[in-house]
Amino acid sequence: MERNPFLPLLAFALLILLSVFFMGYLLAARRLQAPPPAEVLTVLTREGPHTLRGRVARTPEAWRRGLGLREEGLEALLYLFPEATDAPFSAEGYRFPVVVAFLDGTLRVLQVKRLSPGEVYAPGTAYRGVLEVREGLLSLAPGDQVVP
């Protein structure tokens, strides 16, 4: 009985095909994960407490996908970082203007900046979190505090 010379090649091609399908499945499953549910964020301002429907973002992927890029009706996003950073904040690709509050480790507002779509702002100070709010919803000032 003579062995078919194409059998090893066919087995190798089948192995490659199964690997590609498996990797595609893993990537699609990761991308299609539902985001965490929206939360109520409370901001203590000089005028009193304000509640916003928002989301807390703790991952680098969520940090890169800002409020103006999301297809959700959120009013705010709260980004929390494991350590202080002085990275610039970008509104690149946003569809509407936002107000960005840079927060310290206790979630007190250090600086507030209004950003138009496409604008980039470097705060010039280290911060531990960012509260991004749709423009016009809330008047933020240094010293205000966020309660997640």
Tab-separated table of N, CA and C in Angstrom:
chain	number	residue	atom	x	y	z
A	1	MET	N	0.845	-1.175	0.000
A	1	MET	CA	0.000	0.000	0.000
A	1	MET	C	0.894	1.241	0.000
A	2	GLU	N	0.633	2.127	-0.913
A	2	GLU	CA	1.439	3.318	-1.080
A	2	GLU	C	0.769	4.501	-0.372
A	3	ARG	N	1.569	5.299	0.369
A	3	ARG	CA	1.057	6.451	1.118
A	3	ARG	C	0.922	7.667	0.202
A	4	ASN	N	-0.182	8.410	0.370
A	4	ASN	CA	-0.436	9.582	-0.452
A	4	ASN	C	0.536	10.692	-0.033
A	5	PRO	N	1.294	11.305	-0.950
A	5	PRO	CA	2.274	12.329	-0.588
A	5	PRO	C	1.623	13.641	-0.126
A	6	PHE	N	0.365	13.836	-0.423
A	6	PHE	CA	-0.312	15.074	-0.036
A	6	PHE	C	-0.946	15.006	1.347
A	7	LEU	N	-0.961	13.846	1.974
A	7	LEU	CA	-1.595	13.678	3.286
A	7	LEU	C	-0.937	14.541	4.367
A	8	PRO	N	0.402	14.581	4.514
A	8	PRO	CA	0.999	15.471	5.522
A	8	PRO	C	0.704	16.962	5.241
A	9	LEU	N	0.704	17.333	3.967
A	9	LEU	CA	0.407	18.714	3.606
A	9	LEU	C	-1.040	19.064	3.947
A	10	LEU	N	-1.953	18.168	3.702
A	10	LEU	CA	-3.363	18.369	4.025
A	10	LEU	C	-3.562	18.475	5.542
A	11	ALA	N	-2.878	17.627	6.295
A	11	ALA	CA	-2.982	17.676	7.763
A	11	ALA	C	-2.424	19.002	8.290
A	12	PHE	N	-1.316	19.471	7.739
A	12	PHE	CA	-0.736	20.746	8.162
A	12	PHE	C	-1.675	21.913	7.835
A	13	ALA	N	-2.267	21.916	6.647
A	13	ALA	CA	-3.200	22.970	6.254
A	13	ALA	C	-4.427	22.977	7.167
A	14	LEU	N	-4.920	21.798	7.523
A	14	LEU	CA	-6.061	21.691	8.424
A	14	LEU	C	-5.704	22.240	9.814
A	15	LEU	N	-4.519	21.950	10.285
A	15	LEU	CA	-4.062	22.462	11.582
A	15	LEU	C	-3.986	23.987	11.564
A	16	ILE	N	-3.446	24.562	10.498
A	16	ILE	CA	-3.362	26.022	10.365
A	16	ILE	C	-4.760	26.628	10.324
A	17	LEU	N	-5.660	26.040	9.581
A	17	LEU	CA	-7.029	26.539	9.465
A	17	LEU	C	-7.749	26.521	10.812
A	18	LEU	N	-7.604	25.444	11.559
A	18	LEU	CA	-8.223	25.356	12.884
A	18	LEU	C	-7.618	26.381	13.843
A	19	SER	N	-6.319	26.613	13.753
A	19	SER	CA	-5.671	27.612	14.605
A	19	SER	C	-6.186	29.016	14.310
A	20	VAL	N	-6.352	29.337	13.032
A	20	VAL	CA	-6.861	30.650	12.645
A	20	VAL	C	-8.292	30.836	13.150
A	21	PHE	N	-9.140	29.833	12.994
A	21	PHE	CA	-10.519	29.930	13.484
A	21	PHE	C	-10.554	30.079	15.005
A	22	PHE	N	-9.708	29.354	15.713
A	22	PHE	CA	-9.684	29.428	17.167
A	22	PHE	C	-9.228	30.814	17.632
A	23	MET	N	-8.181	31.369	17.005
A	23	MET	CA	-7.714	32.704	17.367
A	23	MET	C	-8.780	33.751	17.063
A	24	GLY	N	-9.467	33.626	15.950
A	24	GLY	CA	-10.558	34.539	15.606
A	24	GLY	C	-11.682	34.475	16.628
A	25	TYR	N	-11.995	33.284	17.071
A	25	TYR	CA	-13.033	33.101	18.088
A	25	TYR	C	-12.639	33.799	19.383
A	26	LEU	N	-11.384	33.631	19.807
A	26	LEU	CA	-10.926	34.266	21.047
A	26	LEU	C	-10.952	35.786	20.940
A	27	LEU	N	-10.501	36.321	19.812
A	27	LEU	CA	-10.508	37.767	19.637
A	27	LEU	C	-11.926	38.324	19.579
A	28	ALA	N	-12.817	37.637	18.893
A	28	ALA	CA	-14.206	38.093	18.814
A	28	ALA	C	-14.887	38.018	20.173
A	29	ALA	N	-14.625	36.975	20.929
A	29	ALA	CA	-15.233	36.836	22.254
A	29	ALA	C	-14.756	37.954	23.169
A	30	ARG	N	-13.496	38.335	23.058
A	30	ARG	CA	-12.971	39.415	23.900
A	30	ARG	C	-13.575	40.750	23.493
A	31	ARG	N	-13.714	40.975	22.201
A	31	ARG	CA	-14.246	42.242	21.709
A	31	ARG	C	-15.733	42.394	21.974
A	32	LEU	N	-16.465	41.313	22.002
A	32	LEU	CA	-17.915	41.379	22.172
A	32	LEU	C	-18.366	41.318	23.621
A	33	GLN	N	-17.426	41.373	24.563
A	33	GLN	CA	-17.817	41.369	25.959
A	33	GLN	C	-18.611	42.631	26.262
A	34	ALA	N	-19.673	42.480	27.006
A	34	ALA	CA	-20.507	43.620	27.359
A	34	ALA	C	-19.765	44.516	28.348
A	35	PRO	N	-19.902	45.837	28.183
A	35	PRO	CA	-19.254	46.721	29.145
A	35	PRO	C	-19.954	46.631	30.494
A	36	PRO	N	-19.288	47.041	31.550
A	36	PRO	CA	-19.947	47.013	32.855
A	36	PRO	C	-21.160	47.940	32.846
A	37	PRO	N	-22.131	47.674	33.688
A	37	PRO	CA	-23.345	48.503	33.680
A	37	PRO	C	-23.041	49.937	34.109
A	38	ALA	N	-23.870	50.852	33.643
A	38	ALA	CA	-23.710	52.250	34.025
A	38	ALA	C	-23.968	52.402	35.520
A	39	GLU	N	-23.264	53.332	36.112
A	39	GLU	CA	-23.377	53.582	37.547
A	39	GLU	C	-23.845	55.008	37.776
A	40	VAL	N	-24.211	55.291	38.996
A	40	VAL	CA	-24.519	56.657	39.386
A	40	VAL	C	-23.263	57.240	40.024
A	41	LEU	N	-22.758	58.316	39.437
A	41	LEU	CA	-21.596	59.013	39.963
A	41	LEU	C	-22.084	60.297	40.629
A	42	THR	N	-21.627	60.543	41.825
A	42	THR	CA	-22.006	61.755	42.544
A	42	THR	C	-20.814	62.703	42.578
A	43	VAL	N	-21.073	63.954	42.237
A	43	VAL	CA	-20.038	64.975	42.268
A	43	VAL	C	-20.460	66.022	43.296
A	44	LEU	N	-19.622	66.211	44.296
A	44	LEU	CA	-19.886	67.189	45.342
A	44	LEU	C	-19.260	68.512	44.921
A	45	THR	N	-20.104	69.474	44.523
A	45	THR	CA	-19.629	70.782	44.078
A	45	THR	C	-19.980	71.835	45.124
A	46	ARG	N	-19.559	73.045	44.864
A	46	ARG	CA	-19.882	74.147	45.780
A	46	ARG	C	-21.383	74.428	45.811
A	47	GLU	N	-22.073	74.112	44.710
A	47	GLU	CA	-23.528	74.315	44.649
A	47	GLU	C	-24.301	73.170	45.301
A	48	GLY	N	-23.627	72.082	45.629
A	48	GLY	CA	-24.279	70.920	46.222
A	48	GLY	C	-23.975	69.666	45.429
A	49	PRO	N	-24.525	68.521	45.849
A	49	PRO	CA	-24.248	67.268	45.137
A	49	PRO	C	-25.022	67.167	43.819
A	50	HIS	N	-24.359	66.599	42.820
A	50	HIS	CA	-24.963	66.350	41.513
A	50	HIS	C	-24.754	64.880	41.172
A	51	THR	N	-25.784	64.237	40.639
A	51	THR	CA	-25.644	62.840	40.221
A	51	THR	C	-25.620	62.771	38.700
A	52	LEU	N	-24.750	61.914	38.205
A	52	LEU	CA	-24.574	61.715	36.772
A	52	LEU	C	-24.653	60.233	36.461
A	53	ARG	N	-25.242	59.901	35.329
A	53	ARG	CA	-25.242	58.510	34.861
A	53	ARG	C	-23.938	58.310	34.100
A	54	GLY	N	-23.080	57.472	34.652
A	54	GLY	CA	-21.770	57.301	34.038
A	54	GLY	C	-21.224	55.906	34.197
A	55	ARG	N	-19.966	55.791	33.898
A	55	ARG	CA	-19.277	54.508	33.954
A	55	ARG	C	-17.892	54.730	34.525
A	56	VAL	N	-17.406	53.776	35.291
A	56	VAL	CA	-16.046	53.824	35.812
A	56	VAL	C	-15.171	52.977	34.898
A	57	ALA	N	-14.118	53.569	34.370
A	57	ALA	CA	-13.213	52.885	33.449
A	57	ALA	C	-11.883	52.671	34.150
A	58	ARG	N	-11.456	51.414	34.247
A	58	ARG	CA	-10.225	51.095	34.966
A	58	ARG	C	-9.163	50.435	34.092
A	59	THR	N	-9.465	50.180	32.822
A	59	THR	CA	-8.514	49.483	31.954
A	59	THR	C	-7.953	50.434	30.901
A	60	PRO	N	-6.782	50.144	30.364
A	60	PRO	CA	-6.227	50.993	29.296
A	60	PRO	C	-7.133	51.077	28.076
A	61	GLU	N	-7.865	50.000	27.759
A	61	GLU	CA	-8.774	50.033	26.620
A	61	GLU	C	-9.888	51.044	26.855
A	62	ALA	N	-10.425	51.063	28.065
A	62	ALA	CA	-11.485	52.009	28.388
A	62	ALA	C	-10.956	53.441	28.421
A	63	TRP	N	-9.714	53.613	28.819
A	63	TRP	CA	-9.080	54.936	28.852
A	63	TRP	C	-8.971	55.497	27.446
A	64	ARG	N	-8.701	54.642	26.468
A	64	ARG	CA	-8.561	55.107	25.090
A	64	ARG	C	-9.906	55.358	24.416
A	65	ARG	N	-10.980	54.852	24.985
A	65	ARG	CA	-12.300	54.994	24.354
A	65	ARG	C	-13.140	55.951	25.181
A	66	GLY	N	-13.044	57.229	24.872
A	66	GLY	CA	-13.675	58.260	25.674
A	66	GLY	C	-15.159	58.427	25.448
A	67	LEU	N	-15.718	59.340	26.197
A	67	LEU	CA	-17.154	59.605	26.189
A	67	LEU	C	-17.651	60.019	24.808
A	68	GLY	N	-16.889	60.858	24.128
A	68	GLY	CA	-17.302	61.348	22.816
A	68	GLY	C	-17.185	60.332	21.705
A	69	LEU	N	-16.581	59.161	21.977
A	69	LEU	CA	-16.460	58.098	20.983
A	69	LEU	C	-17.487	57.002	21.192
A	70	ARG	N	-18.089	56.951	22.373
A	70	ARG	CA	-19.016	55.868	22.705
A	70	ARG	C	-20.379	56.101	22.071
A	71	GLU	N	-21.059	55.020	21.792
A	71	GLU	CA	-22.406	55.083	21.234
A	71	GLU	C	-23.452	54.964	22.340
A	72	GLU	N	-23.084	55.315	23.551
A	72	GLU	CA	-23.976	55.179	24.690
A	72	GLU	C	-24.434	56.555	25.144
A	73	GLY	N	-25.583	56.612	25.787
A	73	GLY	CA	-26.105	57.867	26.295
A	73	GLY	C	-25.598	58.189	27.686
A	74	LEU	N	-24.307	58.026	27.922
A	74	LEU	CA	-23.738	58.324	29.229
A	74	LEU	C	-23.521	59.828	29.385
A	75	GLU	N	-23.591	60.291	30.624
A	75	GLU	CA	-23.319	61.695	30.916
A	75	GLU	C	-21.872	61.918	31.332
A	76	ALA	N	-21.239	60.855	31.877
A	76	ALA	CA	-19.882	61.006	32.392
A	76	ALA	C	-19.119	59.695	32.341
A	77	LEU	N	-17.794	59.821	32.325
A	77	LEU	CA	-16.889	58.685	32.469
A	77	LEU	C	-15.879	59.048	33.540
A	78	LEU	N	-15.631	58.126	34.441
A	78	LEU	CA	-14.632	58.318	35.482
A	78	LEU	C	-13.510	57.326	35.226
A	79	TYR	N	-12.321	57.840	34.923
A	79	TYR	CA	-11.152	57.003	34.695
A	79	TYR	C	-10.317	56.988	35.965
A	80	LEU	N	-9.972	55.807	36.434
A	80	LEU	CA	-9.126	55.672	37.619
A	80	LEU	C	-7.857	54.936	37.221
A	81	PHE	N	-6.709	55.454	37.617
A	81	PHE	CA	-5.427	54.885	37.239
A	81	PHE	C	-4.755	54.259	38.446
A	82	PRO	N	-4.014	53.168	38.251
A	82	PRO	CA	-3.326	52.529	39.373
A	82	PRO	C	-2.200	53.394	39.946
A	83	GLU	N	-1.652	54.286	39.132
A	83	GLU	CA	-0.605	55.186	39.612
A	83	GLU	C	-0.738	56.526	38.909
A	84	ALA	N	-0.109	57.541	39.453
A	84	ALA	CA	-0.216	58.887	38.899
A	84	ALA	C	0.397	58.955	37.503
A	85	THR	N	-0.172	59.802	36.667
A	85	THR	CA	0.317	60.004	35.309
A	85	THR	C	0.207	61.480	34.968
A	86	ASP	N	0.954	61.920	33.968
A	86	ASP	CA	0.809	63.285	33.465
A	86	ASP	C	0.555	63.249	31.955
A	87	ALA	N	0.002	62.130	31.484
A	87	ALA	CA	-0.268	61.951	30.059
A	87	ALA	C	-1.294	62.973	29.575
A	88	PRO	N	-1.134	63.479	28.349
A	88	PRO	CA	-2.120	64.403	27.805
A	88	PRO	C	-3.460	63.703	27.585
A	89	PHE	N	-4.523	64.463	27.669
A	89	PHE	CA	-5.866	63.937	27.423
A	89	PHE	C	-6.282	64.377	26.028
A	90	SER	N	-6.777	63.442	25.219
A	90	SER	CA	-7.114	63.732	23.831
A	90	SER	C	-8.602	63.549	23.573
A	91	ALA	N	-9.192	64.498	22.865
A	91	ALA	CA	-10.578	64.400	22.411
A	91	ALA	C	-10.595	64.107	20.912
A	92	GLU	N	-9.570	63.418	20.453
A	92	GLU	CA	-9.446	63.051	19.043
A	92	GLU	C	-10.596	62.135	18.634
A	93	GLY	N	-11.312	62.500	17.582
A	93	GLY	CA	-12.415	61.683	17.079
A	93	GLY	C	-13.736	61.892	17.811
A	94	TYR	N	-13.770	62.789	18.780
A	94	TYR	CA	-15.008	63.025	19.537
A	94	TYR	C	-16.058	63.701	18.650
A	95	ARG	N	-17.324	63.479	18.994
A	95	ARG	CA	-18.434	64.067	18.249
A	95	ARG	C	-19.001	65.312	18.939
A	96	PHE	N	-18.651	65.546	20.197
A	96	PHE	CA	-19.171	66.694	20.930
A	96	PHE	C	-18.131	67.161	21.947
A	97	PRO	N	-18.230	68.418	22.405
A	97	PRO	CA	-17.271	68.914	23.399
A	97	PRO	C	-17.520	68.299	24.770
A	98	VAL	N	-16.458	68.215	25.564
A	98	VAL	CA	-16.539	67.650	26.910
A	98	VAL	C	-15.801	68.555	27.892
A	99	VAL	N	-16.158	68.413	29.158
A	99	VAL	CA	-15.432	69.068	30.243
A	99	VAL	C	-14.651	67.975	30.949
A	100	VAL	N	-13.353	68.192	31.122
A	100	VAL	CA	-12.476	67.184	31.712
A	100	VAL	C	-11.926	67.728	33.033
A	101	ALA	N	-12.131	66.958	34.105
A	101	ALA	CA	-11.604	67.320	35.417
A	101	ALA	C	-10.508	66.323	35.771
A	102	PHE	N	-9.315	66.815	36.055
A	102	PHE	CA	-8.197	65.975	36.452
A	102	PHE	C	-8.231	65.848	37.969
A	103	LEU	N	-8.138	64.594	38.473
A	103	LEU	CA	-8.371	64.292	39.885
A	103	LEU	C	-7.105	63.812	40.583
A	104	ASP	N	-7.023	64.078	41.887
A	104	ASP	CA	-5.914	63.548	42.681
A	104	ASP	C	-6.292	62.170	43.227
A	105	GLY	N	-5.485	61.629	44.120
A	105	GLY	CA	-5.714	60.286	44.663
A	105	GLY	C	-6.970	60.160	45.501
A	106	THR	N	-7.491	61.276	46.035
A	106	THR	CA	-8.721	61.235	46.832
A	106	THR	C	-9.938	61.627	46.000
A	107	LEU	N	-9.759	61.736	44.679
A	107	LEU	CA	-10.794	62.100	43.705
A	107	LEU	C	-11.270	63.536	43.861
A	108	ARG	N	-10.382	64.396	44.326
A	108	ARG	CA	-10.665	65.838	44.348
A	108	ARG	C	-10.181	66.436	43.030
A	109	VAL	N	-10.906	67.429	42.541
A	109	VAL	CA	-10.586	68.064	41.262
A	109	VAL	C	-9.361	68.966	41.421
A	110	LEU	N	-8.347	68.706	40.595
A	110	LEU	CA	-7.140	69.531	40.557
A	110	LEU	C	-7.273	70.649	39.528
A	111	GLN	N	-7.745	70.278	38.338
A	111	GLN	CA	-7.865	71.198	37.205
A	111	GLN	C	-9.100	70.849	36.406
A	112	VAL	N	-9.658	71.830	35.727
A	112	VAL	CA	-10.808	71.615	34.845
A	112	VAL	C	-10.481	72.229	33.494
A	113	LYS	N	-10.796	71.509	32.421
A	113	LYS	CA	-10.523	72.005	31.064
A	113	LYS	C	-11.670	71.611	30.145
A	114	ARG	N	-12.140	72.546	29.346
A	114	ARG	CA	-13.156	72.271	28.316
A	114	ARG	C	-12.418	71.919	27.034
A	115	LEU	N	-12.763	70.774	26.441
A	115	LEU	CA	-12.101	70.332	25.210
A	115	LEU	C	-13.111	70.222	24.077
A	116	SER	N	-12.756	70.808	22.955
A	116	SER	CA	-13.546	70.665	21.741
A	116	SER	C	-13.135	69.379	21.045
A	117	PRO	N	-13.964	68.850	20.143
A	117	PRO	CA	-13.563	67.641	19.408
A	117	PRO	C	-12.226	67.840	18.698
A	118	GLY	N	-11.342	66.862	18.864
A	118	GLY	CA	-10.029	66.883	18.230
A	118	GLY	C	-8.941	67.562	19.038
A	119	GLU	N	-9.293	68.226	20.128
A	119	GLU	CA	-8.317	68.956	20.929
A	119	GLU	C	-7.570	68.023	21.876
A	120	VAL	N	-6.297	68.339	22.150
A	120	VAL	CA	-5.460	67.587	23.087
A	120	VAL	C	-4.984	68.574	24.157
A	121	TYR	N	-5.014	68.123	25.422
A	121	TYR	CA	-4.597	68.995	26.515
A	121	TYR	C	-3.678	68.236	27.457
A	122	ALA	N	-2.526	68.845	27.762
A	122	ALA	CA	-1.599	68.290	28.749
A	122	ALA	C	-1.743	69.130	30.016
A	123	PRO	N	-2.173	68.528	31.128
A	123	PRO	CA	-2.459	69.320	32.328
A	123	PRO	C	-1.232	69.896	33.018
A	124	GLY	N	-0.040	69.368	32.762
A	124	GLY	CA	1.158	69.891	33.394
A	124	GLY	C	1.313	69.493	34.849
A	125	THR	N	0.514	68.551	35.301
A	125	THR	CA	0.599	68.056	36.675
A	125	THR	C	0.239	66.576	36.682
A	126	ALA	N	0.715	65.860	37.668
A	126	ALA	CA	0.377	64.434	37.772
A	126	ALA	C	-1.031	64.310	38.346
A	127	TYR	N	-1.777	63.352	37.842
A	127	TYR	CA	-3.139	63.110	38.306
A	127	TYR	C	-3.385	61.619	38.409
A	128	ARG	N	-4.370	61.226	39.223
A	128	ARG	CA	-4.691	59.809	39.436
A	128	ARG	C	-6.004	59.391	38.797
A	129	GLY	N	-6.756	60.351	38.298
A	129	GLY	CA	-8.028	60.035	37.668
A	129	GLY	C	-8.511	61.197	36.832
A	130	VAL	N	-9.508	60.908	35.987
A	130	VAL	CA	-10.106	61.926	35.125
A	130	VAL	C	-11.613	61.715	35.149
A	131	LEU	N	-12.346	62.804	35.328
A	131	LEU	CA	-13.798	62.774	35.177
A	131	LEU	C	-14.120	63.521	33.900
A	132	GLU	N	-14.719	62.817	32.963
A	132	GLU	CA	-15.084	63.403	31.676
A	132	GLU	C	-16.604	63.540	31.661
A	133	VAL	N	-17.093	64.762	31.438
A	133	VAL	CA	-18.530	65.060	31.509
A	133	VAL	C	-18.953	65.748	30.217
A	134	ARG	N	-20.155	65.427	29.749
A	134	ARG	CA	-20.701	66.146	28.591
A	134	ARG	C	-20.806	67.627	28.929
A	135	GLU	N	-20.417	68.464	27.993
A	135	GLU	CA	-20.430	69.905	28.236
A	135	GLU	C	-21.847	70.391	28.523
A	136	GLY	N	-21.951	71.284	29.503
A	136	GLY	CA	-23.232	71.893	29.831
A	136	GLY	C	-24.010	71.204	30.938
A	137	LEU	N	-23.578	70.025	31.366
A	137	LEU	CA	-24.316	69.300	32.408
A	137	LEU	C	-23.966	69.756	33.813
A	138	LEU	N	-22.737	70.216	33.993
A	138	LEU	CA	-22.236	70.435	35.339
A	138	LEU	C	-21.114	71.462	35.309
A	139	SER	N	-21.103	72.349	36.284
A	139	SER	CA	-20.033	73.327	36.417
A	139	SER	C	-19.042	72.800	37.456
A	140	LEU	N	-17.860	72.391	37.001
A	140	LEU	CA	-16.837	71.848	37.894
A	140	LEU	C	-15.791	72.903	38.208
A	141	ALA	N	-15.219	72.814	39.412
A	141	ALA	CA	-14.162	73.739	39.825
A	141	ALA	C	-13.154	72.978	40.677
A	142	PRO	N	-11.895	73.456	40.729
A	142	PRO	CA	-10.912	72.810	41.605
A	142	PRO	C	-11.446	72.761	43.040
A	143	GLY	N	-11.227	71.607	43.683
A	143	GLY	CA	-11.710	71.398	45.043
A	143	GLY	C	-12.973	70.556	45.116
A	144	ASP	N	-13.740	70.479	44.018
A	144	ASP	CA	-14.917	69.596	44.000
A	144	ASP	C	-14.452	68.159	44.139
A	145	GLN	N	-15.342	67.271	44.558
A	145	GLN	CA	-14.956	65.873	44.773
A	145	GLN	C	-15.937	64.925	44.106
A	146	VAL	N	-15.386	63.818	43.590
A	146	VAL	CA	-16.185	62.773	42.941
A	146	VAL	C	-16.352	61.611	43.897
A	147	VAL	N	-17.572	61.081	43.972
A	147	VAL	CA	-17.863	59.909	44.788
A	147	VAL	C	-18.398	58.824	43.861
A	148	PRO	N	-17.573	57.789	43.571
A	148	PRO	CA	-18.048	56.744	42.640
A	148	PRO	C	-19.099	55.852	43.276
